Tab-separated table of C-alpha atoms in Angstrom:
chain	number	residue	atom	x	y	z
A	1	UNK	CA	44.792	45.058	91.695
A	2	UNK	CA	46.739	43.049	89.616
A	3	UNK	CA	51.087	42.947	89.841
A	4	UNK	CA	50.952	45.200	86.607
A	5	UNK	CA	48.644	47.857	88.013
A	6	UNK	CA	50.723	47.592	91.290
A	7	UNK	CA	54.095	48.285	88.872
A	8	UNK	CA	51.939	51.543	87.333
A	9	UNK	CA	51.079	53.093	90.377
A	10	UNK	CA	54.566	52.714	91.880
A	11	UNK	CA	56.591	54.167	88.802
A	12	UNK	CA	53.805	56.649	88.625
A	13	UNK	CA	54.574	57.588	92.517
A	14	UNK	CA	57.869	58.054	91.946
A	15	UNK	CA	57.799	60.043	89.175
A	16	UNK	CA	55.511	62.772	91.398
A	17	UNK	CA	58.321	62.166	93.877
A	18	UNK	CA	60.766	63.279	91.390
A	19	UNK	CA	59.073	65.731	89.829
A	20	UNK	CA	58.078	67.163	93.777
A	21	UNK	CA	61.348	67.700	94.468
A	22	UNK	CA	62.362	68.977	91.239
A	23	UNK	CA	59.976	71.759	91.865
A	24	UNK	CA	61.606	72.165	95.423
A	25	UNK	CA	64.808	72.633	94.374
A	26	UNK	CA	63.622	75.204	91.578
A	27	UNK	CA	61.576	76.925	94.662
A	28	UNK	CA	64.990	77.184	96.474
A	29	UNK	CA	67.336	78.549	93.535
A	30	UNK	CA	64.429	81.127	93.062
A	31	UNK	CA	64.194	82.079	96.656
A	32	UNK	CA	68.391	82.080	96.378
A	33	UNK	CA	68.362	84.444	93.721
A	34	UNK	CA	65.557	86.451	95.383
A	35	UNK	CA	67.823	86.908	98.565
A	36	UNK	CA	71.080	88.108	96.619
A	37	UNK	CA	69.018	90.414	94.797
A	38	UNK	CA	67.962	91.660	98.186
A	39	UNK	CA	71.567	91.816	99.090
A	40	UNK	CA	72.794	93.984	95.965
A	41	UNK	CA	69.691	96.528	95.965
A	42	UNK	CA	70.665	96.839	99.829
A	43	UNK	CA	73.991	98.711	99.424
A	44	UNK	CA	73.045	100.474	95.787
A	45	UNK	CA	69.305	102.335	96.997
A	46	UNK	CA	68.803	105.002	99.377
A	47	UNK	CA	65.699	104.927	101.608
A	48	UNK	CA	63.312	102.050	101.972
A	49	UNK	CA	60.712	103.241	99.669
A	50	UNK	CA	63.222	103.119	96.553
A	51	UNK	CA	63.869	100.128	98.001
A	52	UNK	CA	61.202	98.337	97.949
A	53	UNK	CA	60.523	99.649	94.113
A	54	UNK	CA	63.300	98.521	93.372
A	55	UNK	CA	62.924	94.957	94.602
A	56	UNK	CA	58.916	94.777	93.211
A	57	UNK	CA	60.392	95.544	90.100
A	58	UNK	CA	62.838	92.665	90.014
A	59	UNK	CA	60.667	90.506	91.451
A	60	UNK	CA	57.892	91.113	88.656
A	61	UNK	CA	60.540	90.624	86.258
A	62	UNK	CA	62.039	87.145	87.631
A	63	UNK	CA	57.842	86.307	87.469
A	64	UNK	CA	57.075	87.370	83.913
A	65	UNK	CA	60.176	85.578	82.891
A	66	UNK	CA	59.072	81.990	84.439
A	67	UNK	CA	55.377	82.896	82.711
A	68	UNK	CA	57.380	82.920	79.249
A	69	UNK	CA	59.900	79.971	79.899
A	70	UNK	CA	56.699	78.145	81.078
A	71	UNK	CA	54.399	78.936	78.260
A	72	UNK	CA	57.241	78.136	75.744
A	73	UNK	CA	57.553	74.546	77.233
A	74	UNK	CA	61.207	75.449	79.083
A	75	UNK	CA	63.256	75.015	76.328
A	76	UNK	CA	63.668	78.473	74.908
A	77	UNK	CA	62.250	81.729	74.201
A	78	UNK	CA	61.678	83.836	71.380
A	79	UNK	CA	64.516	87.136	71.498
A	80	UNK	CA	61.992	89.575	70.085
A	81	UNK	CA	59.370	88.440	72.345
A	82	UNK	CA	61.702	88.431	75.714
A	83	UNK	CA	62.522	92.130	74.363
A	84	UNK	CA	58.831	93.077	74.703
A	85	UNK	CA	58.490	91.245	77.698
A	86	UNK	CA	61.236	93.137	79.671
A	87	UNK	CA	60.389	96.837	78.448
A	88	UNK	CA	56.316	97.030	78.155
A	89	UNK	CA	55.906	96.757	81.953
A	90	UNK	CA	57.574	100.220	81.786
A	91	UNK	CA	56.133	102.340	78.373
A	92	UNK	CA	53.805	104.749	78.733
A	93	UNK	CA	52.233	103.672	75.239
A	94	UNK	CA	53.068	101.548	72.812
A	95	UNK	CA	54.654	103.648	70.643
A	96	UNK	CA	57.971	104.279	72.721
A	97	UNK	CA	59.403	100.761	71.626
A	98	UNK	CA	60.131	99.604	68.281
A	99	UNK	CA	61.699	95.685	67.851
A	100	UNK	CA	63.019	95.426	64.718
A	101	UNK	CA	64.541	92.079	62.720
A	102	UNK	CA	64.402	88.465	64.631
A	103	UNK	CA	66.768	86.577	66.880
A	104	UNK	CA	65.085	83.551	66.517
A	105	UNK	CA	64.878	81.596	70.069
A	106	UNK	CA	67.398	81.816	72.512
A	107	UNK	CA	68.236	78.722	74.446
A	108	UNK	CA	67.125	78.622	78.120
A	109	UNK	CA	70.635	79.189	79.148
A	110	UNK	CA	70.737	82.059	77.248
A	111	UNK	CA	66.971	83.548	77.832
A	112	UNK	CA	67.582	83.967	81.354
A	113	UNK	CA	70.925	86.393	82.137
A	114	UNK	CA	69.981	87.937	78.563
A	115	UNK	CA	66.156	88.786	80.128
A	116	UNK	CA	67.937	90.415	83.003
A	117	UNK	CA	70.159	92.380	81.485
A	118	UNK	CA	67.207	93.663	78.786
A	119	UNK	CA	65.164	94.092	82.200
A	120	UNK	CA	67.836	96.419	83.499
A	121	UNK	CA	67.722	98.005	80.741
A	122	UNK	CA	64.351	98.679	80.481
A	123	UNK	CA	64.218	100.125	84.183
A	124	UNK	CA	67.272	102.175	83.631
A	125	UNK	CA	65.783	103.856	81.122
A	126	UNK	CA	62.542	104.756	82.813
A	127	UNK	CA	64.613	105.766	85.606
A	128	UNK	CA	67.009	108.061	83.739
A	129	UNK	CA	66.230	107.816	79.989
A	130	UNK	CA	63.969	107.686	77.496
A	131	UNK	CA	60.941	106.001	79.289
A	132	UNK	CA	61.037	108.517	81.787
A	133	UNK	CA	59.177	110.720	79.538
A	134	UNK	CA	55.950	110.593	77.137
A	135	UNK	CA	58.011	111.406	73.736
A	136	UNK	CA	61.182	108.601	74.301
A	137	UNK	CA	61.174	106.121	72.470
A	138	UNK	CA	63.593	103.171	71.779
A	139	UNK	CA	64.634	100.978	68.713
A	140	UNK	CA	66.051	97.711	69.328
A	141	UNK	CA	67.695	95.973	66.748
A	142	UNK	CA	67.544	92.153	66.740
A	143	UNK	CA	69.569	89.658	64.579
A	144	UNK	CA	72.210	86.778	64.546
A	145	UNK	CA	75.849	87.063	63.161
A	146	UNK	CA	76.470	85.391	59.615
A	147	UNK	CA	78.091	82.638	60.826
A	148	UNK	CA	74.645	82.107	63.638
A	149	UNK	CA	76.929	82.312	66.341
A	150	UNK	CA	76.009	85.163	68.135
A	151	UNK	CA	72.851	86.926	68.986
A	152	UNK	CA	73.442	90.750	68.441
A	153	UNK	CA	71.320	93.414	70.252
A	154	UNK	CA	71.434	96.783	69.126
A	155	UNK	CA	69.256	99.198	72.177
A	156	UNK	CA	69.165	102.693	71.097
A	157	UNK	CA	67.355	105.452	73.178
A	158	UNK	CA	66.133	108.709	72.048
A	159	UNK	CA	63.987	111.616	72.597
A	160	UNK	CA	64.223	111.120	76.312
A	161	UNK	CA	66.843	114.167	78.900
A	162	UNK	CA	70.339	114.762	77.852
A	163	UNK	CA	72.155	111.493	78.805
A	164	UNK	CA	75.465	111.848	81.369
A	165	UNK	CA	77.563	108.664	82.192
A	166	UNK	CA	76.605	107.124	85.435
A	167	UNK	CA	78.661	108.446	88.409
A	168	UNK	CA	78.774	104.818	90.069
A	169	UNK	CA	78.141	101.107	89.141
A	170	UNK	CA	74.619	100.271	90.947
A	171	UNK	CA	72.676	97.163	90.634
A	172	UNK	CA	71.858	97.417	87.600
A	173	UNK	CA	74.451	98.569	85.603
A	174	UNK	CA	76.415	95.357	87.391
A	175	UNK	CA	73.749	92.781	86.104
A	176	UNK	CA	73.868	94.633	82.665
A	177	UNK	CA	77.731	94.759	82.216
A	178	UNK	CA	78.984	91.578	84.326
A	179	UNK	CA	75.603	89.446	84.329
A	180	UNK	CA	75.461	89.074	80.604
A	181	UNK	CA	79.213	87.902	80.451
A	182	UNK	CA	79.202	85.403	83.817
A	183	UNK	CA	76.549	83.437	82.864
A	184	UNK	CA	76.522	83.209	79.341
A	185	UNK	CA	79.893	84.736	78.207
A	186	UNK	CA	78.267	87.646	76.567
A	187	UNK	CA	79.474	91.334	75.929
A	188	UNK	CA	77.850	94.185	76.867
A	189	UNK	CA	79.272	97.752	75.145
A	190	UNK	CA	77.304	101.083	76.623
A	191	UNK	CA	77.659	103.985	75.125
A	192	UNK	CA	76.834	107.134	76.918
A	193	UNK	CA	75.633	109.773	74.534
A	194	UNK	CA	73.900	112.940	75.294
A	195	UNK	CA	71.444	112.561	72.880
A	196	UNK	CA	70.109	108.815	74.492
A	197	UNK	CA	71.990	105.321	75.484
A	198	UNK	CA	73.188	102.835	73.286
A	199	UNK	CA	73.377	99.396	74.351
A	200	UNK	CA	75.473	96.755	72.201
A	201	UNK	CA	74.790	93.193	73.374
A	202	UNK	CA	76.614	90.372	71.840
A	203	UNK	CA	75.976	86.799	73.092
A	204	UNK	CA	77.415	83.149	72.115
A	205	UNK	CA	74.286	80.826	71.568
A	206	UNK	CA	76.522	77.950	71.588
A	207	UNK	CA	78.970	76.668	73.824
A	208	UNK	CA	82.253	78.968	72.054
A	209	UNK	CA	82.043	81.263	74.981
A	210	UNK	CA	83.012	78.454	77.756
B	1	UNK	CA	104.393	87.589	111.483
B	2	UNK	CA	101.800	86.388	110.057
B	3	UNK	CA	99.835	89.257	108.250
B	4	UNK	CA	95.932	89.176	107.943
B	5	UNK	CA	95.885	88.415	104.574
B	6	UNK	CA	97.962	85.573	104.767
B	7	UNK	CA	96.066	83.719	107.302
B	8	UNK	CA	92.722	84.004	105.778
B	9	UNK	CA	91.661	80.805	104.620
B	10	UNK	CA	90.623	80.982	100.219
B	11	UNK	CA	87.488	79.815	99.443
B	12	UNK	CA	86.640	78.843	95.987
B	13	UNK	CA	83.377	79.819	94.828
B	14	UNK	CA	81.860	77.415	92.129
B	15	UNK	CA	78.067	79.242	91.076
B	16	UNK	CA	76.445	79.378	87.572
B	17	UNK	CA	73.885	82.391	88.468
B	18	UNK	CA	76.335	85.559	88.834
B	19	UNK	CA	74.002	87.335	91.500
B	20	UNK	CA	73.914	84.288	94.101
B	21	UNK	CA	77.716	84.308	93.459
B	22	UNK	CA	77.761	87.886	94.020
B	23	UNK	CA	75.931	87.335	97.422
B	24	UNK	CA	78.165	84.252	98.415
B	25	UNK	CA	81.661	86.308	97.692
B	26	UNK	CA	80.095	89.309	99.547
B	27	UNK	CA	78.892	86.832	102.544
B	28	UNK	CA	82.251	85.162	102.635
B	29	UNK	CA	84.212	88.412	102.782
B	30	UNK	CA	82.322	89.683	105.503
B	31	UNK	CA	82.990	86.527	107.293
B	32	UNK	CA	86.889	87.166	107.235
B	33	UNK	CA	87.402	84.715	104.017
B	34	UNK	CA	89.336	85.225	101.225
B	35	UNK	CA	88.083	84.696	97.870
B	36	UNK	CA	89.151	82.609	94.840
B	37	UNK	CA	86.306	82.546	91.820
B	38	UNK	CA	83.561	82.781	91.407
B	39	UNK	CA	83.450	79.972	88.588
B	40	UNK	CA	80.274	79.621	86.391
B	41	UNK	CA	81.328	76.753	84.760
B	42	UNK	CA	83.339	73.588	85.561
B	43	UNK	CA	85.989	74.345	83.604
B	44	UNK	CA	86.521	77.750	85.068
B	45	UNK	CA	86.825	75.907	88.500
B	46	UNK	CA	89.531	73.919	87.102
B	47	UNK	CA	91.968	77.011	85.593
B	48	UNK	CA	91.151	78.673	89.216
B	49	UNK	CA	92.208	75.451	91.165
B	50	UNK	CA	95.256	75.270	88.819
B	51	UNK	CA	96.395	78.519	89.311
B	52	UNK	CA	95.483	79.967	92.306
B	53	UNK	CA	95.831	78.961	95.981
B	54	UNK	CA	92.351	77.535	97.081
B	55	UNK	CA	92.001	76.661	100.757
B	56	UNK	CA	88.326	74.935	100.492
B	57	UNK	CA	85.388	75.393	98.051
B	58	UNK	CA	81.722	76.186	97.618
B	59	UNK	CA	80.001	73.760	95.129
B	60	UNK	CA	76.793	74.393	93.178
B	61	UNK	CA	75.783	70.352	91.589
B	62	UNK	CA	74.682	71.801	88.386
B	63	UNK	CA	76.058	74.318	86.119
B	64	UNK	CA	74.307	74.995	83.420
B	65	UNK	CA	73.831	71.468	82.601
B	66	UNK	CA	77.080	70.516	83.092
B	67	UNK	CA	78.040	68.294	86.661
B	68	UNK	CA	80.581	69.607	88.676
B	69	UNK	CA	82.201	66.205	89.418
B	70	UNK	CA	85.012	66.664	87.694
B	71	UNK	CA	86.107	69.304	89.782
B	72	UNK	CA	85.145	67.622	92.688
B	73	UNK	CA	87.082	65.058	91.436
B	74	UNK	CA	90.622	67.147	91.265
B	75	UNK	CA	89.609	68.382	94.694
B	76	UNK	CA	89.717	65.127	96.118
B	77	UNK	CA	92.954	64.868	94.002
B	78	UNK	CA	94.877	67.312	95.818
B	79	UNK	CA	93.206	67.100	99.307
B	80	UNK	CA	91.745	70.639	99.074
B	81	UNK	CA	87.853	69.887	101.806
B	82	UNK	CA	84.823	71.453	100.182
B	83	UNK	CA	80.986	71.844	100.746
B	84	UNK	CA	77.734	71.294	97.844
B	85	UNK	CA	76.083	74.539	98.297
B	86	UNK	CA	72.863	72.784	96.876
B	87	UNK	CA	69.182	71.356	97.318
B	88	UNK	CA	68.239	68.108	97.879
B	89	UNK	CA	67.211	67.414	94.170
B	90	UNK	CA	70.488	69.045	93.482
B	91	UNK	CA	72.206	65.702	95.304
B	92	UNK	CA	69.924	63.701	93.517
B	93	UNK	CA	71.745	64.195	90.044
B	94	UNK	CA	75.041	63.367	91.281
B	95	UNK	CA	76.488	59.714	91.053
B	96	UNK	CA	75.871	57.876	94.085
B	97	UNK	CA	79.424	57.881	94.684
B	98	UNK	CA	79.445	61.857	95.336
B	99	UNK	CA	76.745	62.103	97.442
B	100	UNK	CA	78.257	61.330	101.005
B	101	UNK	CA	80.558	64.729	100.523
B	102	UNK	CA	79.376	67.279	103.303
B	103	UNK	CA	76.485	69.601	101.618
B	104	UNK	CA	74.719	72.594	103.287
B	105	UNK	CA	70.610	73.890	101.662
B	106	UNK	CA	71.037	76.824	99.369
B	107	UNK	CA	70.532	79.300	100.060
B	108	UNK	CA	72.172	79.378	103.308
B	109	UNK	CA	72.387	81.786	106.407
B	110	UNK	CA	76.182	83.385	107.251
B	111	UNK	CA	75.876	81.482	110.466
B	112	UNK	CA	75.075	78.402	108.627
B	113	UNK	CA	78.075	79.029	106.271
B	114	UNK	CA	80.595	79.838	109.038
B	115	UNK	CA	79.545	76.655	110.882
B	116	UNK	CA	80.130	74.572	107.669
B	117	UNK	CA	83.242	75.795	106.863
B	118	UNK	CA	84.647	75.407	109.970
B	119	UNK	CA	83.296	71.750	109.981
B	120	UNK	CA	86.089	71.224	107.116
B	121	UNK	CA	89.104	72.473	108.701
């Protein structure tokens, strides 16, 4: 081997180092978030076996969400697309969710607390609204401000049981309503109607939140 | 007298991904701490620091892209001991100069916490 080819192979070992640990420390911040979710569902569910539903559901999500930010390179994710993503797991057919305009891609910053929220959403809904029966359906409305400052989410349930306000905050009305706005300054406006929720999301995609 | 309140030490939380925050204040409560935060960002850090009492803090490296030195760096300012909640690639992408600061693996057992913490008072 010559001094060159010795050069190579060392830059090329420690760019496997890096990118080894790299992958550790993702590993880690996943199994972090894995174990708070843990923690939340603990005091919000009742016996184990809603439990443990509850968990396999997040869990799924936080999975199909890496499967998108992977096949998308990392950078960011289509909004329409991460809207499919997070409610198909829990239709009944295809016909009980309708995505309508374009958001464009949301930055990764953005894709992740937005996906969870959207997630949350999506299993409230088969929980209590219109997924949790054949004829619901929902219409989400996708699009950007004028100025292309904000991404704006319009979720609108119907045709599911006669909606009443939640008695108490669980888990997921907490990552919906405080999630959104923690990690990405985002607002999150739920409205409560009989006839199905409406979710208003509104989130900075640049940096005018911070 | 000193009241119970008063003599719990404030721990500032500094987290960029709201449920491990969640977990953290929740863990640090039922330890007997006090709370100040949680912070996504550095500059949230900062107003908390500024206006709040803050006995010690809890230090993710990276939030959302941006380094937490500089509130490390008013920390050091005003004496006030904290902990990198982190991983080792998380110590990595600090300047060398930051990375002999005491640092506990995320995520992190009470037991662990309560043993760190007390390391800094």
């Amino acid at each position: 081997m010559t001094e060159r080819d010795v050069d190579e192979h060392e830059r090329h070992r420690a760019h496997l180092e890096f990118l080894l640990r790299e992958l550790h420390h993702r590993v880690r911040n996943t199994l972090a978030m894995i174990l708070a979710v843990i923690d939340q569902l603990g005091t919000s569910t009742g016996s184990v076996e809603e439990f443990a539903d509850a968990l396999k559901a997040r869990i799924s999500g936080i999975a199909d969400l890496h499967e998108a930010l992977d096949q998308e390179g990392s950078a960011e994710v289509d909004v329409v697309r991460m809207v499919r993503m997070a409610v198909a797991p829990h239709t009944s057919s295809d016909g009980q969710i309708e995505i309508r305009g374009s958001g464009g891609p949301a930055p990764t910053q953005v894709a992740m607390p937005l996906y969870m929220a959207l997630h949350e959403l999506a299993i409230n809904a088969k929980k209590h609204g219109a997924l949790s029966v054949p004829d619901g359906r929902i219409v989400v409305d996708v699009g950007v401000d004028r100025e292309g400052r904000f991404l704006e989410i319009t979720w609108q349930e119907s045709d599911g049981p006669p909606v009443t306000p939640p008695e108490r905050q669980g888990f997921g009305m907490t990552v919906i309503k405080r999630g959104l706005e923690y990690e990405a300054g985002g607002q999150v406006e739920l409205e409560f109607e009989p006839s199905g929720l409406r979710a208003r999301l509104r989130v900075p995609l640049g940096d005018s939140s911070r | 007298m000193i009241s119970e309140r008063s003599a719990a030490r404030r721990i500032l939380v500094v987290e960029d991904a709201f449920l491990t925050a969640e977990s953290l204040v929740a863990m640090l409560g039922e330890l007997g701490y006090a709370v100040a935060g949680p912070a996504p960002s550095p500059s949230a850090a900062r107003r908390v620091i500024e206006d709040e009492r803050v006995d010690a803090a809890l230090l993710d490296v990276n939030l959302r892209g941006e380094l937490v030195t500089p509130v490390v760096d008013r920390l050091v300012a005003l004496g006030i001991p904290f902990l990198f909640l982190t991983t080792l690639a998380g110590l990595d992408i600090l300047p060398e100069a930051y990375r002999a600061f005491p640092s506990l693996a995320k995520p992190c057992t009470p037991d662990a916490l309560q043993k760190a913490l007390n390391a800094l008072f």
